[in-house]
mmCIF file of C-alpha atoms in Angstrom:
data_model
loop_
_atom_site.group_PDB
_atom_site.id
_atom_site.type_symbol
_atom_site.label_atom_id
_atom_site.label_comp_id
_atom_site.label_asym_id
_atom_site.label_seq_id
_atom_site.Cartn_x
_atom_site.Cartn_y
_atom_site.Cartn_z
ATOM 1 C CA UNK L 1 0.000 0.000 0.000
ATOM 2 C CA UNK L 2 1.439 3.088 -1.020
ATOM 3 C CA UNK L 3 2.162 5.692 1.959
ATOM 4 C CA UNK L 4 -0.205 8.365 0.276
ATOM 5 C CA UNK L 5 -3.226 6.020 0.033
ATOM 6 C CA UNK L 6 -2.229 5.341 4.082
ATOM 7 C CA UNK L 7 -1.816 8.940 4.684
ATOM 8 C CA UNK L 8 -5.396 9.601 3.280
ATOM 9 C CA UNK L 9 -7.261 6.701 4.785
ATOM 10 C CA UNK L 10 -5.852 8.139 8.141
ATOM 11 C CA UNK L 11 -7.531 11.637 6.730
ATOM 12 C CA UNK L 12 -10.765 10.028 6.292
ATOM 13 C CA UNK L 13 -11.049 8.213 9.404
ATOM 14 C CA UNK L 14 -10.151 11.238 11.756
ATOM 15 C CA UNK L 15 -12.491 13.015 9.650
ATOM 16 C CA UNK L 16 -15.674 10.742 10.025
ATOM 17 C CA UNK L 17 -14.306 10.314 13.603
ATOM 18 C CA UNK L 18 -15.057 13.835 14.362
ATOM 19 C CA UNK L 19 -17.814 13.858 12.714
ATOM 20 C CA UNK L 20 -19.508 11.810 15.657
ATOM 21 C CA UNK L 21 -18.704 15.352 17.676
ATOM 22 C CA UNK L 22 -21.963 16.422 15.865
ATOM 23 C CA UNK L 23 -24.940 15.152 17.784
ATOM 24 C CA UNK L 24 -27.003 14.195 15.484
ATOM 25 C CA UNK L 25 -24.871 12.036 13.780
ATOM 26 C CA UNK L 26 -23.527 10.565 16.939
ATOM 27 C CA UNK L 27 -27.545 9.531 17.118
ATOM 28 C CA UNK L 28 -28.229 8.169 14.211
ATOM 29 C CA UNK L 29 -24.424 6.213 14.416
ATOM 30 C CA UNK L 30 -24.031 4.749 17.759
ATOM 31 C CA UNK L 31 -27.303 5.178 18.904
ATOM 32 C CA UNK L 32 -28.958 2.782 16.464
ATOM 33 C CA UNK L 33 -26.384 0.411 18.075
ATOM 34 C CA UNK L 34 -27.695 1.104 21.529
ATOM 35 C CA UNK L 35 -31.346 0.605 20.846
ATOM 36 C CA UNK L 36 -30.822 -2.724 18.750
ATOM 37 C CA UNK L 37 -28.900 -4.087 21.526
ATOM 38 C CA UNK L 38 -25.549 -4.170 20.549
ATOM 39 C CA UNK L 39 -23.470 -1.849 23.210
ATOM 40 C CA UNK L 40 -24.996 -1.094 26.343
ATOM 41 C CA UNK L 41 -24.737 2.781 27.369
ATOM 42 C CA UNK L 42 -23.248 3.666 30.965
ATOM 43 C CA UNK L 43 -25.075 3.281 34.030
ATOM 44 C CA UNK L 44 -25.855 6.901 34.729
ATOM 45 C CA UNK L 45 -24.957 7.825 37.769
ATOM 46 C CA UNK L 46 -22.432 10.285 39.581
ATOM 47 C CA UNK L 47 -19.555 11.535 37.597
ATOM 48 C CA UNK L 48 -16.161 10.223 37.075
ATOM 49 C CA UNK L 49 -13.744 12.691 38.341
ATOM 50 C CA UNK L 50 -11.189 10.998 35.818
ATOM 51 C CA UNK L 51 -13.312 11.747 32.912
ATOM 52 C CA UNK L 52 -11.961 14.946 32.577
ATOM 53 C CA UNK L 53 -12.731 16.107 28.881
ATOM 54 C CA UNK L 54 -15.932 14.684 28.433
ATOM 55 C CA UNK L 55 -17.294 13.228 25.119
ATOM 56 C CA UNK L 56 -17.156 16.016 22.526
ATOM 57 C CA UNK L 57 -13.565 17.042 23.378
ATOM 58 C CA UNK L 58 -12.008 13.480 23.472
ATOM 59 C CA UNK L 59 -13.251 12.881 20.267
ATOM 60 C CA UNK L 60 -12.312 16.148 18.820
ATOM 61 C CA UNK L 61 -8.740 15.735 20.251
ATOM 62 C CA UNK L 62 -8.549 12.033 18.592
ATOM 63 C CA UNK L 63 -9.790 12.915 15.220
ATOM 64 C CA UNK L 64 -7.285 16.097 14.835
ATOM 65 C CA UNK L 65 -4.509 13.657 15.730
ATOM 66 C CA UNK L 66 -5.057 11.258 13.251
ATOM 67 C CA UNK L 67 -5.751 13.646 10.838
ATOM 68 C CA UNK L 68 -2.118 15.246 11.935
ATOM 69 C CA UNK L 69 -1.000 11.168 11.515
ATOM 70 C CA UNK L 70 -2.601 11.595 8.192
ATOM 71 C CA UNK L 71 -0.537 14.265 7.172
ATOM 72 C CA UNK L 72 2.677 13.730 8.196
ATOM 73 C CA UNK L 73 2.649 10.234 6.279
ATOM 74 C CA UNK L 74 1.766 11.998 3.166
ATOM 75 C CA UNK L 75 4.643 14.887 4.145
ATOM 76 C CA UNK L 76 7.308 12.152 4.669
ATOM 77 C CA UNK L 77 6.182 9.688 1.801
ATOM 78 C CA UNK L 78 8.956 10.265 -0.385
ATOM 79 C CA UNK L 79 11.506 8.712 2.266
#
């Protein structure tokens, strides 16, 4: 596989990673697997003080870095 095609596939998965950011699509995503029964959502309850950055921030954070993942293959590729 060719490092740009690599580079670019990490593009488009930090891309429709952070794209679950959005609520609706986060919705119509994950929770169709919650209502048909395939992932159970947390027990809601009192807050983990470890869960700092919450959901829309985590998944902000991961998508930018492997969109900066993304990148930097496709700067480095002719090595």
């Amino acid at each position: 596989m060719s490092k740009t095609l690599l580079g670019l596939l990490f593009i488009l998965a930090g891309v429709i990673y952070g794209s679950l950011a959005i609520d609706d699509i986060y919705n119509r995503t994950l929770g169709w697997l919650v209502e048909n029964k395939w992932v159970n959502p947390p027990i809601p309850g009192k807050k983990d003080i470890t869960n700092i950055l919450g959901r829309k921030p985590t998944i902000l954070l991961y998508s930018f870095g492997l969109i900066i993942i993304g990148l930097f293959i496709i700067w480095i590729r002719n090595n």
